[in-house]
Amino acid sequence: MDLQSLTLLVEIIDNGNLSQAARKLRMTRANVSYHLTQLEKSVGAQLIRRTTRRAEPTEVGLRLYEHGRAIHNEMTAARETIANLGQGLQGRVGISVPSGYGQMVMGDWLIEFKRLYPGIVLDVLFENRADHLRDEVDIAVRVISEPPLSVVARSLGEMRYIACASRAWAAEHGLPRTLHELRASPVITSGVLGRQLRLSAYQGDERQEVMLEPTLISEHFPFLRQGILAGLGVGLVPDYVVQQEVASGQVLVTLQDYRLSIFGTHLYLLYLPNRHQTRAVRTCIEFLLAKAGQRAEPAAH
């Protein structure tokens, strides 16, 4: 058994099948299969159960994987230490952020981070995806109610949605005072085109659900803000989208007795527990947690 064989086993289990591992290692699938068979022969036990779609570790395979993963992480850390000797902090951080929160809140944070650490390459994806962490993504920020058990989830705070409208629209039509009136109003929000939108509304421990059919839908939150200010209807957006306009009185808020949620009530920073974190990634995680904490302090109530 050698380090290369352990690395191959780690990649097979991490990727879930031999074909994906082969692509990652730049080998043919047949070559990966051959080396796995040789490793199993040297160990004297089956390490992987192979099906048409998945490659799942046996108990022996899982134990060997844990040793292989630990060795892989130590080797990565050693290479990083050598590369950074006598240099400023360097490396690459792949980060996936929600389109709205990323544009309107996190953009300034990431610019500040880049100024502080010019040697770090930031690869930032603005997207709303269900699959949180892929090979090119070290950190994912997501609005979800419950993070998956397979990842490490660090809280960035609550996500507060508000129902709001421009002062002019409210003067002409009146603000909705009940969930039934909201349902009957032209709604401006993010969502899935062509499908009804499910709004959760909480009053204490009581939860209600309302199905909405928005009149204006977009994942681009600055555009939604434009629609609200143009008087196209009632906005159902995170509070940060119209924070300045609410403070100035341009936009009025309603249904404040409810805690509203569309995609989730909490914002989390996610990363994989078994993937080695470089100093650059660790530094970025702590920086973002600190910025989120600073943002939450003035809003505490």
mmCIF file of C-alpha atoms in Angstrom:
data_model
loop_
_atom_site.group_PDB
_atom_site.id
_atom_site.type_symbol
_atom_site.label_atom_id
_atom_site.label_comp_id
_atom_site.label_asym_id
_atom_site.label_seq_id
_atom_site.Cartn_x
_atom_site.Cartn_y
_atom_site.Cartn_z
ATOM 1 C CA MET A 1 0.000 0.000 0.000
ATOM 2 C CA ASP A 2 1.342 3.455 -0.906
ATOM 3 C CA LEU A 3 0.228 7.098 -0.736
ATOM 4 C CA GLN A 4 -0.936 7.071 -4.361
ATOM 5 C CA SER A 5 -3.267 4.133 -3.680
ATOM 6 C CA LEU A 6 -4.713 5.869 -0.613
ATOM 7 C CA THR A 7 -5.236 9.056 -2.636
ATOM 8 C CA LEU A 8 -7.106 7.049 -5.265
ATOM 9 C CA LEU A 9 -9.369 5.510 -2.606
ATOM 10 C CA VAL A 10 -10.096 8.955 -1.116
ATOM 11 C CA GLU A 11 -11.051 10.367 -4.518
ATOM 12 C CA ILE A 12 -13.348 7.423 -5.332
ATOM 13 C CA ILE A 13 -15.260 7.798 -2.053
ATOM 14 C CA ASP A 14 -15.347 11.617 -2.187
ATOM 15 C CA ASN A 15 -16.673 11.605 -5.764
ATOM 16 C CA GLY A 16 -19.110 8.726 -5.288
ATOM 17 C CA ASN A 17 -18.119 6.741 -8.377
ATOM 18 C CA LEU A 18 -15.106 5.577 -10.361
ATOM 19 C CA SER A 19 -15.805 7.700 -13.450
ATOM 20 C CA GLN A 20 -15.835 10.985 -11.503
ATOM 21 C CA ALA A 21 -12.675 9.971 -9.642
ATOM 22 C CA ALA A 22 -11.000 9.134 -12.949
ATOM 23 C CA ARG A 23 -11.811 12.594 -14.333
ATOM 24 C CA LYS A 24 -10.481 14.257 -11.170
ATOM 25 C CA LEU A 25 -7.253 12.217 -11.253
ATOM 26 C CA ARG A 26 -6.938 12.529 -15.042
ATOM 27 C CA MET A 27 -6.879 8.756 -15.447
ATOM 28 C CA THR A 28 -9.035 6.338 -17.401
ATOM 29 C CA ARG A 29 -11.825 4.581 -15.549
ATOM 30 C CA ALA A 30 -10.238 1.216 -16.367
ATOM 31 C CA ASN A 31 -6.959 2.381 -14.823
ATOM 32 C CA VAL A 32 -8.734 3.524 -11.630
ATOM 33 C CA SER A 33 -10.573 0.193 -11.456
ATOM 34 C CA TYR A 34 -7.311 -1.732 -11.896
ATOM 35 C CA HIS A 35 -5.483 0.163 -9.124
ATOM 36 C CA LEU A 36 -8.480 -0.224 -6.783
ATOM 37 C CA THR A 37 -8.438 -3.999 -7.398
ATOM 38 C CA GLN A 38 -4.694 -4.103 -6.667
ATOM 39 C CA LEU A 39 -5.223 -2.139 -3.439
ATOM 40 C CA GLU A 40 -7.994 -4.504 -2.339
ATOM 41 C CA LYS A 41 -5.708 -7.475 -3.044
ATOM 42 C CA SER A 42 -2.870 -5.976 -0.992
ATOM 43 C CA VAL A 43 -5.238 -5.260 1.908
ATOM 44 C CA GLY A 44 -6.983 -8.614 1.598
ATOM 45 C CA ALA A 45 -10.480 -7.137 1.855
ATOM 46 C CA GLN A 46 -13.141 -5.481 -0.292
ATOM 47 C CA LEU A 47 -12.943 -1.706 0.121
ATOM 48 C CA ILE A 48 -15.650 -0.499 -2.270
ATOM 49 C CA ARG A 49 -19.089 -1.883 -3.133
ATOM 50 C CA ARG A 50 -19.658 -0.991 -6.777
ATOM 51 C CA THR A 51 -23.092 -0.478 -8.301
ATOM 52 C CA THR A 52 -24.007 0.945 -11.708
ATOM 53 C CA ARG A 53 -24.271 4.454 -10.217
ATOM 54 C CA ARG A 54 -22.497 4.559 -6.879
ATOM 55 C CA ALA A 55 -19.280 3.402 -5.247
ATOM 56 C CA GLU A 56 -19.857 2.985 -1.511
ATOM 57 C CA PRO A 57 -17.167 2.090 1.032
ATOM 58 C CA THR A 58 -17.278 -1.088 3.097
ATOM 59 C CA GLU A 59 -16.486 -0.790 6.811
ATOM 60 C CA VAL A 60 -12.818 -1.581 6.112
ATOM 61 C CA GLY A 61 -12.838 0.856 3.173
ATOM 62 C CA LEU A 62 -14.273 3.621 5.340
ATOM 63 C CA ARG A 63 -11.611 3.165 8.016
ATOM 64 C CA LEU A 64 -8.848 3.209 5.422
ATOM 65 C CA TYR A 65 -10.466 6.277 3.825
ATOM 66 C CA GLU A 66 -10.297 8.167 7.137
ATOM 67 C CA HIS A 67 -6.558 7.472 7.399
ATOM 68 C CA GLY A 68 -6.091 8.432 3.742
ATOM 69 C CA ARG A 69 -8.052 11.666 4.157
ATOM 70 C CA ALA A 70 -5.995 12.641 7.228
ATOM 71 C CA ILE A 71 -2.726 11.980 5.369
ATOM 72 C CA HIS A 72 -3.985 13.913 2.321
ATOM 73 C CA ASN A 73 -4.885 16.912 4.497
ATOM 74 C CA GLU A 74 -1.479 16.851 6.221
ATOM 75 C CA MET A 75 0.310 16.728 2.860
ATOM 76 C CA THR A 76 -1.747 19.657 1.576
ATOM 77 C CA ALA A 77 -0.970 21.640 4.726
ATOM 78 C CA ALA A 78 2.747 20.873 4.401
ATOM 79 C CA ARG A 79 2.806 22.024 0.752
ATOM 80 C CA GLU A 80 0.958 25.198 1.725
ATOM 81 C CA THR A 81 3.409 25.951 4.555
ATOM 82 C CA ILE A 82 6.384 25.576 2.207
ATOM 83 C CA ALA A 83 4.715 27.703 -0.507
ATOM 84 C CA ASN A 84 3.935 30.526 1.956
ATOM 85 C CA LEU A 85 7.351 30.724 3.636
ATOM 86 C CA GLY A 86 8.525 34.326 3.479
ATOM 87 C CA GLN A 87 5.418 35.429 1.586
ATOM 88 C CA GLY A 88 2.137 37.095 2.408
ATOM 89 C CA LEU A 89 -1.027 35.016 2.659
ATOM 90 C CA GLN A 90 -1.664 33.338 -0.699
ATOM 91 C CA GLY A 91 -3.997 30.768 -2.199
ATOM 92 C CA ARG A 92 -7.393 30.495 -3.823
ATOM 93 C CA VAL A 93 -10.841 30.726 -2.247
ATOM 94 C CA GLY A 94 -13.872 29.571 -4.214
ATOM 95 C CA ILE A 95 -17.021 31.037 -2.693
ATOM 96 C CA SER A 96 -20.657 30.707 -3.758
ATOM 97 C CA VAL A 97 -23.051 33.402 -2.498
ATOM 98 C CA PRO A 98 -26.785 34.032 -3.002
ATOM 99 C CA SER A 99 -27.427 36.415 -5.879
ATOM 100 C CA GLY A 100 -29.276 39.025 -3.816
ATOM 101 C CA TYR A 101 -27.392 38.960 -0.514
ATOM 102 C CA GLY A 102 -24.150 38.567 -2.423
ATOM 103 C CA GLN A 103 -24.761 41.636 -4.580
ATOM 104 C CA MET A 104 -26.201 43.949 -1.954
ATOM 105 C CA VAL A 105 -24.400 42.996 1.258
ATOM 106 C CA MET A 106 -21.469 40.649 0.758
ATOM 107 C CA GLY A 107 -19.984 42.415 -2.282
ATOM 108 C CA ASP A 108 -18.468 45.167 -0.113
ATOM 109 C CA TRP A 109 -17.144 42.585 2.369
ATOM 110 C CA LEU A 110 -15.401 40.611 -0.363
ATOM 111 C CA ILE A 111 -13.838 43.753 -1.862
ATOM 112 C CA GLU A 112 -12.519 44.661 1.609
ATOM 113 C CA PHE A 113 -11.165 41.106 2.062
ATOM 114 C CA LYS A 114 -9.396 41.288 -1.295
ATOM 115 C CA ARG A 115 -7.764 44.611 -0.354
ATOM 116 C CA LEU A 116 -6.549 43.120 2.926
ATOM 117 C CA TYR A 117 -5.178 39.979 1.239
ATOM 118 C CA PRO A 118 -4.065 40.874 -2.309
ATOM 119 C CA GLY A 119 -2.215 37.538 -2.663
ATOM 120 C CA ILE A 120 -5.424 35.521 -2.366
ATOM 121 C CA VAL A 121 -7.331 34.714 -5.548
ATOM 122 C CA LEU A 122 -11.073 35.111 -4.932
ATOM 123 C CA ASP A 123 -13.347 33.125 -7.268
ATOM 124 C CA VAL A 124 -16.866 34.369 -6.472
ATOM 125 C CA LEU A 125 -20.030 32.775 -7.871
ATOM 126 C CA PHE A 126 -23.349 34.615 -7.539
ATOM 127 C CA GLU A 127 -25.969 31.876 -7.692
ATOM 128 C CA ASN A 128 -28.972 30.297 -5.998
ATOM 129 C CA ARG A 129 -28.358 26.559 -6.086
ATOM 130 C CA ALA A 130 -29.500 23.548 -4.096
ATOM 131 C CA ASP A 131 -26.160 21.708 -4.388
ATOM 132 C CA HIS A 132 -24.108 23.782 -2.010
ATOM 133 C CA LEU A 133 -20.501 22.590 -2.360
ATOM 134 C CA ARG A 134 -18.786 21.394 -5.500
ATOM 135 C CA ASP A 135 -15.113 20.873 -6.313
ATOM 136 C CA GLU A 136 -14.528 24.522 -7.195
ATOM 137 C CA VAL A 137 -16.427 25.863 -4.150
ATOM 138 C CA ASP A 138 -14.714 25.974 -0.732
ATOM 139 C CA ILE A 139 -17.387 28.053 1.002
ATOM 140 C CA ALA A 140 -21.101 28.394 0.242
ATOM 141 C CA VAL A 141 -23.441 30.962 1.781
ATOM 142 C CA ARG A 142 -27.092 29.908 1.680
ATOM 143 C CA VAL A 143 -30.501 30.963 3.009
ATOM 144 C CA ILE A 144 -32.025 27.750 4.357
ATOM 145 C CA SER A 145 -34.117 26.677 7.328
ATOM 146 C CA GLU A 146 -32.022 23.620 8.221
ATOM 147 C CA PRO A 147 -28.507 22.964 6.871
ATOM 148 C CA PRO A 148 -27.719 19.417 5.663
ATOM 149 C CA LEU A 149 -25.965 17.154 8.177
ATOM 150 C CA SER A 150 -23.169 16.413 5.695
ATOM 151 C CA VAL A 151 -21.657 19.929 6.010
ATOM 152 C CA VAL A 152 -20.332 22.233 8.712
ATOM 153 C CA ALA A 153 -22.800 25.119 9.088
ATOM 154 C CA ARG A 154 -21.809 28.425 10.730
ATOM 155 C CA SER A 155 -24.560 30.936 11.401
ATOM 156 C CA LEU A 156 -24.436 34.324 9.671
ATOM 157 C CA GLY A 157 -27.696 35.462 11.268
ATOM 158 C CA GLU A 158 -31.404 35.524 10.539
ATOM 159 C CA MET A 159 -32.908 36.369 7.162
ATOM 160 C CA ARG A 160 -35.830 38.757 7.656
ATOM 161 C CA TYR A 161 -38.353 39.198 4.834
ATOM 162 C CA ILE A 162 -40.687 42.182 4.781
ATOM 163 C CA ALA A 163 -43.860 43.095 2.894
ATOM 164 C CA CYS A 164 -43.550 46.647 1.595
ATOM 165 C CA ALA A 165 -44.673 49.109 -1.066
ATOM 166 C CA SER A 166 -43.818 52.573 -2.292
ATOM 167 C CA ARG A 167 -45.577 55.440 -0.543
ATOM 168 C CA ALA A 168 -47.350 56.339 -3.808
ATOM 169 C CA TRP A 169 -48.677 52.774 -4.345
ATOM 170 C CA ALA A 170 -49.843 52.595 -0.723
ATOM 171 C CA ALA A 171 -51.690 55.934 -1.058
ATOM 172 C CA GLU A 172 -53.550 54.730 -4.158
ATOM 173 C CA HIS A 173 -54.286 51.108 -3.233
ATOM 174 C CA GLY A 174 -53.772 50.810 0.516
ATOM 175 C CA LEU A 175 -51.304 48.428 2.137
ATOM 176 C CA PRO A 176 -52.443 44.821 2.686
ATOM 177 C CA ARG A 177 -53.216 44.285 6.388
ATOM 178 C CA THR A 178 -53.845 40.549 6.297
ATOM 179 C CA LEU A 179 -52.313 37.560 4.523
ATOM 180 C CA HIS A 180 -55.532 37.240 2.496
ATOM 181 C CA GLU A 181 -55.142 40.836 1.273
ATOM 182 C CA LEU A 182 -51.475 40.168 0.458
ATOM 183 C CA ARG A 183 -52.508 37.201 -1.663
ATOM 184 C CA ALA A 184 -54.877 39.442 -3.617
ATOM 185 C CA SER A 185 -52.168 42.068 -4.208
ATOM 186 C CA PRO A 186 -49.697 42.252 -7.118
ATOM 187 C CA VAL A 187 -46.551 40.824 -5.480
ATOM 188 C CA ILE A 188 -42.939 41.593 -6.419
ATOM 189 C CA THR A 189 -40.470 38.965 -5.232
ATOM 190 C CA SER A 190 -37.879 36.332 -6.093
ATOM 191 C CA GLY A 191 -39.074 32.834 -6.899
ATOM 192 C CA VAL A 192 -39.441 30.174 -9.519
ATOM 193 C CA LEU A 193 -41.003 31.343 -12.771
ATOM 194 C CA GLY A 194 -44.135 29.423 -13.715
ATOM 195 C CA ARG A 195 -44.698 27.973 -10.261
ATOM 196 C CA GLN A 196 -46.718 29.209 -7.329
ATOM 197 C CA LEU A 197 -44.705 30.628 -4.486
ATOM 198 C CA ARG A 198 -45.176 29.337 -0.946
ATOM 199 C CA LEU A 199 -44.947 31.999 1.769
ATOM 200 C CA SER A 200 -44.591 30.951 5.418
ATOM 201 C CA ALA A 201 -45.869 33.437 8.000
ATOM 202 C CA TYR A 202 -45.200 33.017 11.716
ATOM 203 C CA GLN A 203 -46.911 34.647 14.699
ATOM 204 C CA GLY A 204 -45.227 33.263 17.795
ATOM 205 C CA ASP A 205 -45.450 29.468 17.494
ATOM 206 C CA GLU A 206 -48.338 29.654 15.005
ATOM 207 C CA ARG A 207 -47.422 29.086 11.352
ATOM 208 C CA GLN A 208 -49.540 29.835 8.301
ATOM 209 C CA GLU A 209 -48.858 29.220 4.628
ATOM 210 C CA VAL A 210 -50.049 31.303 1.719
ATOM 211 C CA MET A 211 -49.680 30.465 -1.961
ATOM 212 C CA LEU A 212 -48.790 33.520 -4.049
ATOM 213 C CA GLU A 213 -48.717 34.225 -7.778
ATOM 214 C CA PRO A 214 -46.285 37.160 -8.155
ATOM 215 C CA THR A 215 -46.663 39.754 -10.876
ATOM 216 C CA LEU A 216 -42.906 40.449 -11.062
ATOM 217 C CA ILE A 217 -40.283 37.774 -10.393
ATOM 218 C CA SER A 218 -36.493 38.032 -10.498
ATOM 219 C CA GLU A 219 -33.375 36.769 -8.759
ATOM 220 C CA HIS A 220 -31.828 40.209 -9.333
ATOM 221 C CA PHE A 221 -32.726 42.086 -6.167
ATOM 222 C CA PRO A 222 -31.744 45.603 -7.349
ATOM 223 C CA PHE A 223 -34.309 45.114 -10.145
ATOM 224 C CA LEU A 224 -36.971 44.081 -7.600
ATOM 225 C CA ARG A 225 -36.202 47.267 -5.650
ATOM 226 C CA GLN A 226 -36.711 49.261 -8.852
ATOM 227 C CA GLY A 227 -40.101 47.605 -9.310
ATOM 228 C CA ILE A 228 -41.156 48.420 -5.761
ATOM 229 C CA LEU A 229 -40.086 52.072 -6.100
ATOM 230 C CA ALA A 230 -41.867 52.295 -9.458
ATOM 231 C CA GLY A 231 -45.137 51.388 -7.729
ATOM 232 C CA LEU A 232 -45.717 48.064 -9.483
ATOM 233 C CA GLY A 233 -47.027 46.326 -6.369
ATOM 234 C CA VAL A 234 -46.184 44.952 -2.940
ATOM 235 C CA GLY A 235 -42.598 43.837 -2.485
ATOM 236 C CA LEU A 236 -41.827 40.649 -0.590
ATOM 237 C CA VAL A 237 -38.063 40.921 -0.165
ATOM 238 C CA PRO A 238 -35.307 40.642 2.462
ATOM 239 C CA ASP A 239 -35.138 43.782 4.597
ATOM 240 C CA TYR A 240 -31.683 44.772 3.284
ATOM 241 C CA VAL A 241 -33.073 45.273 -0.239
ATOM 242 C CA VAL A 242 -35.027 48.425 0.716
ATOM 243 C CA GLN A 243 -33.352 49.334 3.993
ATOM 244 C CA GLN A 244 -32.408 52.876 2.935
ATOM 245 C CA GLU A 245 -35.773 53.528 1.275
ATOM 246 C CA VAL A 246 -37.666 52.418 4.390
ATOM 247 C CA ALA A 247 -35.479 54.679 6.547
ATOM 248 C CA SER A 248 -36.168 57.660 4.239
ATOM 249 C CA GLY A 249 -39.925 57.013 4.115
ATOM 250 C CA GLN A 250 -40.023 56.238 0.381
ATOM 251 C CA VAL A 251 -41.134 52.691 1.145
ATOM 252 C CA LEU A 252 -43.693 51.646 3.761
ATOM 253 C CA VAL A 253 -43.704 48.290 5.574
ATOM 254 C CA THR A 254 -46.794 46.259 6.461
ATOM 255 C CA LEU A 255 -47.678 42.918 8.128
ATOM 256 C CA GLN A 256 -45.037 43.594 10.762
ATOM 257 C CA ASP A 257 -46.791 41.280 13.251
ATOM 258 C CA TYR A 258 -45.671 38.349 11.094
ATOM 259 C CA ARG A 259 -42.261 36.796 10.581
ATOM 260 C CA LEU A 260 -42.213 36.076 6.853
ATOM 261 C CA SER A 261 -40.129 33.474 5.056
ATOM 262 C CA ILE A 262 -39.903 32.219 1.469
ATOM 263 C CA PHE A 263 -36.706 30.175 1.119
ATOM 264 C CA GLY A 264 -35.647 29.953 4.759
ATOM 265 C CA THR A 265 -35.280 31.951 7.928
ATOM 266 C CA HIS A 266 -31.541 31.691 8.453
ATOM 267 C CA LEU A 267 -28.317 32.474 6.642
ATOM 268 C CA TYR A 268 -25.507 29.922 6.931
ATOM 269 C CA LEU A 269 -21.894 29.676 5.841
ATOM 270 C CA LEU A 270 -21.247 26.079 4.759
ATOM 271 C CA TYR A 271 -18.113 24.028 4.169
ATOM 272 C CA LEU A 272 -17.208 20.342 4.018
ATOM 273 C CA PRO A 273 -15.813 18.787 7.216
ATOM 274 C CA ASN A 274 -13.420 16.404 5.472
ATOM 275 C CA ARG A 275 -11.932 18.814 2.927
ATOM 276 C CA HIS A 276 -8.623 20.403 3.886
ATOM 277 C CA GLN A 277 -8.966 24.121 4.523
ATOM 278 C CA THR A 278 -6.029 26.224 3.417
ATOM 279 C CA ARG A 279 -5.001 29.253 5.465
ATOM 280 C CA ALA A 280 -6.645 31.398 2.790
ATOM 281 C CA VAL A 281 -9.994 29.591 3.180
ATOM 282 C CA ARG A 282 -9.831 29.644 6.997
ATOM 283 C CA THR A 283 -9.016 33.356 6.967
ATOM 284 C CA CYS A 284 -11.933 34.078 4.619
ATOM 285 C CA ILE A 285 -14.379 32.093 6.802
ATOM 286 C CA GLU A 286 -13.399 33.966 9.971
ATOM 287 C CA PHE A 287 -13.487 37.314 8.137
ATOM 288 C CA LEU A 288 -17.040 36.713 6.846
ATOM 289 C CA LEU A 289 -18.270 35.523 10.258
ATOM 290 C CA ALA A 290 -16.864 38.688 11.832
ATOM 291 C CA LYS A 291 -18.499 40.941 9.207
ATOM 292 C CA ALA A 292 -21.865 39.216 9.688
ATOM 293 C CA GLY A 293 -21.545 39.690 13.458
ATOM 294 C CA GLN A 294 -20.837 43.402 13.010
ATOM 295 C CA ARG A 295 -23.839 43.765 10.708
ATOM 296 C CA ALA A 296 -26.153 42.038 13.198
ATOM 297 C CA GLU A 297 -25.136 44.199 16.189
ATOM 298 C CA PRO A 298 -26.910 47.464 15.234
ATOM 299 C CA ALA A 299 -30.028 45.525 14.187
ATOM 300 C CA ALA A 300 -30.310 43.597 17.464
ATOM 301 C CA HIS A 301 -33.640 44.141 19.167
#
